[in-house]
mmCIF file of C-alpha atoms in Angstrom:
data_model
loop_
_atom_site.group_PDB
_atom_site.id
_atom_site.type_symbol
_atom_site.label_atom_id
_atom_site.label_comp_id
_atom_site.label_asym_id
_atom_site.label_seq_id
_atom_site.Cartn_x
_atom_site.Cartn_y
_atom_site.Cartn_z
ATOM 1 C CA MET A 190 22.367 -4.846 3.712
ATOM 2 C CA LYS A 191 20.677 -8.144 4.850
ATOM 3 C CA ILE A 192 17.065 -8.376 4.009
ATOM 4 C CA ALA A 193 14.520 -10.933 5.345
ATOM 5 C CA LEU A 194 11.529 -11.430 3.036
ATOM 6 C CA LEU A 195 8.291 -12.286 4.882
ATOM 7 C CA GLY A 196 6.229 -13.631 2.121
ATOM 8 C CA TYR A 197 7.823 -15.353 -0.877
ATOM 9 C CA GLY A 198 5.143 -15.280 -3.610
ATOM 10 C CA LYS A 199 5.393 -13.475 -6.861
ATOM 11 C CA MET A 200 6.066 -9.975 -5.076
ATOM 12 C CA GLY A 201 8.703 -11.587 -2.910
ATOM 13 C CA LYS A 202 10.519 -12.938 -5.761
ATOM 14 C CA THR A 203 10.511 -9.689 -7.557
ATOM 15 C CA ILE A 204 11.803 -7.933 -4.561
ATOM 16 C CA GLU A 205 14.467 -10.493 -4.255
ATOM 17 C CA GLN A 206 15.792 -9.779 -7.741
ATOM 18 C CA ILE A 207 15.663 -6.059 -7.312
ATOM 19 C CA ALA A 208 17.345 -6.180 -3.919
ATOM 20 C CA ILE A 209 20.114 -8.512 -5.286
ATOM 21 C CA ASN A 210 20.693 -6.176 -8.250
ATOM 22 C CA ARG A 211 21.120 -3.375 -5.790
ATOM 23 C CA GLY A 212 23.748 -5.166 -3.961
ATOM 24 C CA HIS A 213 21.834 -6.585 -1.035
ATOM 25 C CA GLU A 214 21.796 -9.987 0.515
ATOM 26 C CA ILE A 215 18.700 -11.945 1.113
ATOM 27 C CA VAL A 216 19.183 -13.880 4.404
ATOM 28 C CA LEU A 217 15.591 -15.248 4.972
ATOM 29 C CA LYS A 218 12.674 -16.057 2.627
ATOM 30 C CA ILE A 219 9.756 -17.060 4.703
ATOM 31 C CA ASP A 220 6.354 -18.200 3.507
ATOM 32 C CA LYS A 221 3.014 -18.417 5.390
ATOM 33 C CA ASP A 222 3.698 -21.883 7.000
ATOM 34 C CA ASN A 223 7.259 -21.152 8.250
ATOM 35 C CA THR A 224 7.301 -19.740 11.714
ATOM 36 C CA ASP A 225 10.666 -21.103 12.953
ATOM 37 C CA TYR A 226 13.370 -18.661 11.847
ATOM 38 C CA ASP A 227 15.561 -15.935 13.399
ATOM 39 C CA ILE A 228 14.559 -12.562 12.320
ATOM 40 C CA THR A 229 17.730 -11.050 13.884
ATOM 41 C CA LEU A 230 19.818 -12.299 10.988
ATOM 42 C CA ALA A 231 18.473 -9.545 9.074
ATOM 43 C CA ASP A 232 19.163 -5.742 9.171
ATOM 44 C CA VAL A 233 15.617 -5.092 7.719
ATOM 45 C CA ALA A 234 12.468 -7.097 6.816
ATOM 46 C CA ILE A 235 10.102 -6.592 3.968
ATOM 47 C CA ASP A 236 6.612 -8.115 4.679
ATOM 48 C CA PHE A 237 4.520 -8.862 1.596
ATOM 49 C CA SER A 238 2.605 -11.754 3.102
ATOM 50 C CA ILE A 239 -1.084 -12.386 3.714
ATOM 51 C CA PRO A 240 -3.567 -10.478 5.899
ATOM 52 C CA ASN A 241 -3.671 -13.093 8.506
ATOM 53 C CA VAL A 242 -0.012 -13.414 9.281
ATOM 54 C CA ALA A 243 1.057 -9.726 8.506
ATOM 55 C CA PHE A 244 0.654 -8.346 12.089
ATOM 56 C CA ASN A 245 2.551 -11.281 13.714
ATOM 57 C CA ASN A 246 5.275 -10.817 11.174
ATOM 58 C CA ILE A 247 5.574 -7.085 11.943
ATOM 59 C CA SER A 248 5.220 -7.668 15.659
ATOM 60 C CA ASN A 249 8.103 -10.299 15.490
ATOM 61 C CA CYS A 250 10.268 -7.769 13.819
ATOM 62 C CA LEU A 251 9.644 -4.916 16.247
ATOM 63 C CA ASN A 252 10.037 -7.122 19.216
ATOM 64 C CA ASN A 253 13.428 -8.040 17.888
ATOM 65 C CA GLY A 254 14.629 -4.749 17.059
ATOM 66 C CA VAL A 255 14.510 -5.255 13.232
ATOM 67 C CA PRO A 256 13.100 -2.373 11.017
ATOM 68 C CA VAL A 257 10.150 -3.549 8.880
ATOM 69 C CA ILE A 258 8.602 -2.472 5.730
ATOM 70 C CA SER A 259 5.065 -3.740 5.157
ATOM 71 C CA GLY A 260 3.122 -3.769 1.970
ATOM 72 C CA THR A 261 0.543 -6.324 2.857
ATOM 73 C CA THR A 262 -3.047 -5.272 2.817
ATOM 74 C CA GLY A 263 -6.283 -6.493 4.678
ATOM 75 C CA TRP A 264 -4.748 -6.460 8.228
ATOM 76 C CA LEU A 265 -5.291 -2.833 9.157
ATOM 77 C CA ASP A 266 -7.631 -3.588 11.991
ATOM 78 C CA ASN A 267 -4.341 -4.043 13.912
ATOM 79 C CA PHE A 268 -2.469 -1.067 12.476
ATOM 80 C CA ASP A 269 -2.780 1.004 15.558
ATOM 81 C CA ASN A 270 -1.441 -1.888 17.698
ATOM 82 C CA ALA A 271 1.546 -2.230 15.288
ATOM 83 C CA VAL A 272 2.105 1.625 15.673
ATOM 84 C CA ALA A 273 1.922 1.268 19.446
ATOM 85 C CA LEU A 274 4.281 -1.546 19.519
ATOM 86 C CA CYS A 275 6.873 0.270 17.310
ATOM 87 C CA ASN A 276 6.621 3.237 19.578
ATOM 88 C CA GLU A 277 6.935 1.184 22.777
ATOM 89 C CA LYS A 278 10.044 -0.732 21.273
ATOM 90 C CA LYS A 279 11.518 2.512 19.769
ATOM 91 C CA GLY A 280 11.562 0.574 16.491
ATOM 92 C CA ALA A 281 11.042 1.540 12.752
ATOM 93 C CA PHE A 282 8.245 0.605 10.802
ATOM 94 C CA ILE A 283 6.601 1.634 7.166
ATOM 95 C CA TYR A 284 3.325 0.612 6.058
ATOM 96 C CA ALA A 285 2.206 1.575 2.502
ATOM 97 C CA SER A 286 -0.923 0.368 0.667
ATOM 98 C CA ASN A 287 1.388 0.816 -2.388
ATOM 99 C CA PHE A 288 5.032 1.166 -2.685
ATOM 100 C CA SER A 289 5.178 2.174 -6.500
ATOM 101 C CA LEU A 290 6.790 5.656 -6.878
ATOM 102 C CA GLY A 291 4.251 6.421 -9.607
ATOM 103 C CA VAL A 292 1.190 5.375 -7.215
ATOM 104 C CA ASN A 293 2.542 7.801 -4.355
ATOM 105 C CA ILE A 294 2.571 10.662 -6.958
ATOM 106 C CA PHE A 295 -0.918 9.685 -7.889
ATOM 107 C CA PHE A 296 -1.828 9.826 -4.283
ATOM 108 C CA GLU A 297 -0.908 13.360 -4.303
ATOM 109 C CA MET A 298 -2.731 14.193 -7.652
ATOM 110 C CA ASN A 299 -5.828 12.604 -6.107
ATOM 111 C CA LYS A 300 -5.607 14.804 -3.052
ATOM 112 C CA TYR A 301 -5.097 17.968 -5.188
ATOM 113 C CA LEU A 302 -8.002 17.065 -7.455
ATOM 114 C CA ALA A 303 -10.356 16.330 -4.529
ATOM 115 C CA LYS A 304 -9.745 19.780 -3.111
ATOM 116 C CA MET A 305 -10.244 21.398 -6.526
ATOM 117 C CA MET A 306 -13.600 19.450 -6.858
ATOM 118 C CA SER A 307 -14.762 20.268 -3.229
ATOM 119 C CA ASN A 308 -17.049 23.336 -4.276
ATOM 120 C CA LEU A 309 -18.401 21.488 -7.458
ATOM 121 C CA LYS A 310 -21.258 19.669 -6.132
ATOM 122 C CA GLN A 311 -22.664 18.599 -9.394
ATOM 123 C CA TYR A 312 -19.813 16.044 -9.716
ATOM 124 C CA ASN A 313 -20.304 12.479 -8.390
ATOM 125 C CA VAL A 314 -17.072 10.485 -7.826
ATOM 126 C CA SER A 315 -16.591 6.825 -8.387
ATOM 127 C CA MET A 316 -13.685 4.518 -8.380
ATOM 128 C CA GLU A 317 -12.689 1.239 -10.118
ATOM 129 C CA GLU A 318 -9.726 -1.032 -9.378
ATOM 130 C CA ILE A 319 -8.494 -4.002 -11.298
ATOM 131 C CA HIS A 320 -5.965 -6.636 -9.973
ATOM 132 C CA HIS A 321 -4.789 -10.180 -10.524
ATOM 133 C CA THR A 322 -6.969 -13.018 -9.439
ATOM 134 C CA GLN A 323 -4.595 -14.017 -6.572
ATOM 135 C CA LYS A 324 -5.209 -10.810 -4.854
ATOM 136 C CA LEU A 325 -7.341 -11.845 -1.632
ATOM 137 C CA ASP A 326 -8.851 -8.436 -0.477
ATOM 138 C CA ALA A 327 -11.190 -6.144 -2.043
ATOM 139 C CA PRO A 328 -11.291 -3.188 -2.471
ATOM 140 C CA SER A 329 -7.523 -3.030 -2.832
ATOM 141 C CA GLY A 330 -5.528 -1.105 -0.054
ATOM 142 C CA THR A 331 -4.666 1.402 -2.569
ATOM 143 C CA ALA A 332 -8.294 1.981 -3.495
ATOM 144 C CA ILE A 333 -9.120 2.485 0.188
ATOM 145 C CA SER A 334 -6.181 4.919 0.568
ATOM 146 C CA LEU A 335 -7.469 6.872 -2.566
ATOM 147 C CA ALA A 336 -11.055 6.937 -1.219
ATOM 148 C CA ASN A 337 -10.127 8.145 2.337
ATOM 149 C CA ASP A 338 -7.883 11.006 0.732
ATOM 150 C CA ILE A 339 -10.664 12.115 -1.268
ATOM 151 C CA ILE A 340 -12.980 12.144 1.911
ATOM 152 C CA SER A 341 -10.287 14.117 3.892
ATOM 153 C CA ASN A 342 -9.943 16.725 1.085
ATOM 154 C CA ASN A 343 -13.500 17.047 -0.129
ATOM 155 C CA ASN A 344 -16.471 17.636 2.091
ATOM 156 C CA ASN A 345 -18.997 16.217 -0.331
ATOM 157 C CA PHE A 346 -18.166 12.644 0.528
ATOM 158 C CA SER A 347 -18.130 11.038 3.947
ATOM 159 C CA ASP A 348 -17.652 7.282 3.328
ATOM 160 C CA TRP A 349 -16.853 4.711 0.595
ATOM 161 C CA LYS A 350 -18.645 1.419 -0.169
ATOM 162 C CA LEU A 351 -17.814 -1.630 -2.161
ATOM 163 C CA ASP A 352 -20.299 -2.067 -4.991
ATOM 164 C CA GLU A 353 -22.709 0.189 -3.405
ATOM 165 C CA ASN A 354 -23.846 3.827 -4.089
ATOM 166 C CA GLY A 355 -25.517 6.346 -2.037
ATOM 167 C CA GLU A 356 -25.525 9.897 -0.729
ATOM 168 C CA ASN A 357 -22.154 11.221 0.092
ATOM 169 C CA ILE A 358 -20.695 7.750 -0.753
ATOM 170 C CA ILE A 359 -17.734 6.977 -2.867
ATOM 171 C CA PRO A 360 -18.739 3.766 -4.641
ATOM 172 C CA ILE A 361 -15.847 1.449 -5.365
ATOM 173 C CA THR A 362 -16.009 -1.396 -8.166
ATOM 174 C CA ALA A 363 -13.240 -4.212 -7.609
ATOM 175 C CA LYS A 364 -12.463 -6.494 -10.560
ATOM 176 C CA ARG A 365 -10.154 -9.557 -10.452
ATOM 177 C CA ILE A 366 -8.650 -10.308 -13.977
ATOM 178 C CA GLU A 367 -5.670 -12.765 -14.357
ATOM 179 C CA ASP A 368 -2.222 -11.217 -14.724
ATOM 180 C CA VAL A 369 -3.470 -7.444 -14.161
ATOM 181 C CA PRO A 370 -0.736 -6.003 -11.637
ATOM 182 C CA GLY A 371 -2.943 -3.066 -10.705
ATOM 183 C CA THR A 372 -5.280 -0.390 -12.261
ATOM 184 C CA HIS A 373 -6.772 2.456 -10.361
ATOM 185 C CA THR A 374 -9.350 4.891 -12.070
ATOM 186 C CA ILE A 375 -11.088 7.830 -10.321
ATOM 187 C CA THR A 376 -13.841 9.336 -12.176
ATOM 188 C CA TYR A 377 -15.694 12.548 -11.521
ATOM 189 C CA ALA A 378 -19.067 12.628 -13.644
ATOM 190 C CA SER A 379 -21.617 15.409 -14.036
ATOM 191 C CA GLU A 380 -24.431 15.856 -16.697
ATOM 192 C CA VAL A 381 -22.217 17.656 -18.857
ATOM 193 C CA ASP A 382 -18.684 16.145 -18.719
ATOM 194 C CA THR A 383 -16.480 13.594 -17.034
ATOM 195 C CA ILE A 384 -13.017 13.844 -15.506
ATOM 196 C CA THR A 385 -10.877 10.947 -14.970
ATOM 197 C CA ILE A 386 -7.390 10.156 -13.559
ATOM 198 C CA ASP A 387 -5.897 6.709 -13.492
ATOM 199 C CA HIS A 388 -2.686 4.879 -12.684
ATOM 200 C CA VAL A 389 -1.922 1.629 -14.648
ATOM 201 C CA ALA A 390 0.917 -0.641 -13.418
ATOM 202 C CA HIS A 391 2.550 -2.516 -16.200
ATOM 203 C CA ASN A 392 4.220 -5.011 -13.893
ATOM 204 C CA ARG A 393 5.265 -5.738 -10.216
ATOM 205 C CA GLN A 394 8.712 -3.985 -10.707
ATOM 206 C CA GLY A 395 7.470 -0.525 -9.614
ATOM 207 C CA PHE A 396 5.906 -1.955 -6.391
ATOM 208 C CA ALA A 397 8.993 -3.869 -5.735
ATOM 209 C CA LEU A 398 11.458 -1.203 -6.300
ATOM 210 C CA GLY A 399 9.651 1.181 -3.987
ATOM 211 C CA ALA A 400 9.790 -1.394 -1.174
ATOM 212 C CA VAL A 401 13.438 -1.999 -1.558
ATOM 213 C CA ILE A 402 14.105 1.774 -1.464
ATOM 214 C CA ALA A 403 12.090 2.055 1.592
ATOM 215 C CA ALA A 404 14.176 -0.623 3.316
ATOM 216 C CA GLU A 405 17.241 1.290 2.353
ATOM 217 C CA TRP A 406 15.949 4.466 3.685
ATOM 218 C CA ILE A 407 14.635 3.131 7.083
ATOM 219 C CA ILE A 408 17.960 1.807 8.221
ATOM 220 C CA GLY A 409 19.218 3.966 11.407
ATOM 221 C CA LYS A 410 15.748 5.534 11.996
ATOM 222 C CA THR A 411 13.378 5.270 14.659
ATOM 223 C CA GLY A 412 9.551 5.886 14.313
ATOM 224 C CA VAL A 413 6.506 5.098 12.079
ATOM 225 C CA PHE A 414 6.922 6.468 8.550
ATOM 226 C CA THR A 415 5.139 6.529 5.090
ATOM 227 C CA MET A 416 6.227 6.718 1.691
ATOM 228 C CA ASN A 417 5.852 10.552 1.797
ATOM 229 C CA ASP A 418 8.708 10.358 4.189
ATOM 230 C CA VAL A 419 10.833 8.262 2.118
ATOM 231 C CA LEU A 420 10.135 10.116 -1.297
ATOM 232 C CA ASN A 421 10.013 13.627 0.557
ATOM 233 C CA ILE A 422 6.685 14.467 -1.141
ATOM 234 C CA GLY A 423 3.278 15.606 0.268
#
């Protein structure tokens, strides 16, 4: 399989290593300043770029019939436009705030716990996410996904806020510490006890492997998918 890497930072380089080890060929390595390339050289594209170029990358792929996997966060104001373009072009597109196989299991655990806690109004929920200092957006896309899943499965909460508390609000604290791949902690606290679940990434390998697996899976398919489709969970 021929892969285009749209974004060639630390994550792009990790994806490259894993893809080559799985027998794939990297035909394009594109950084944010490179717009002169032929995306049709690739069977599939993997976008781990930056927020202000992600939608253009995705649109370019869909307009040229190339399936695209995107793990870039911070661009979701244009997500509905990407979905509409994918459907219009009969393309194939996967966006995930996190491609780690473990995090996608964590997503399902979070939904289940939120449902269980829905009738226990004495518990307040909060979230903390920690990432490396190069991460541009806050809170992380993963934290936003986790918060939205709590809201969808627990009628005690209606919104999330960064560094802000309030009635029916899930407060999210975002920390940036050098060389931390990603840690997400969800806490339910009452006057008598605390329940905590967390996911701690040890390196970027898990994120990169999930993205390559998604790229392998999407070949030959049409539509907009999630990692639940790839992993057959949820």
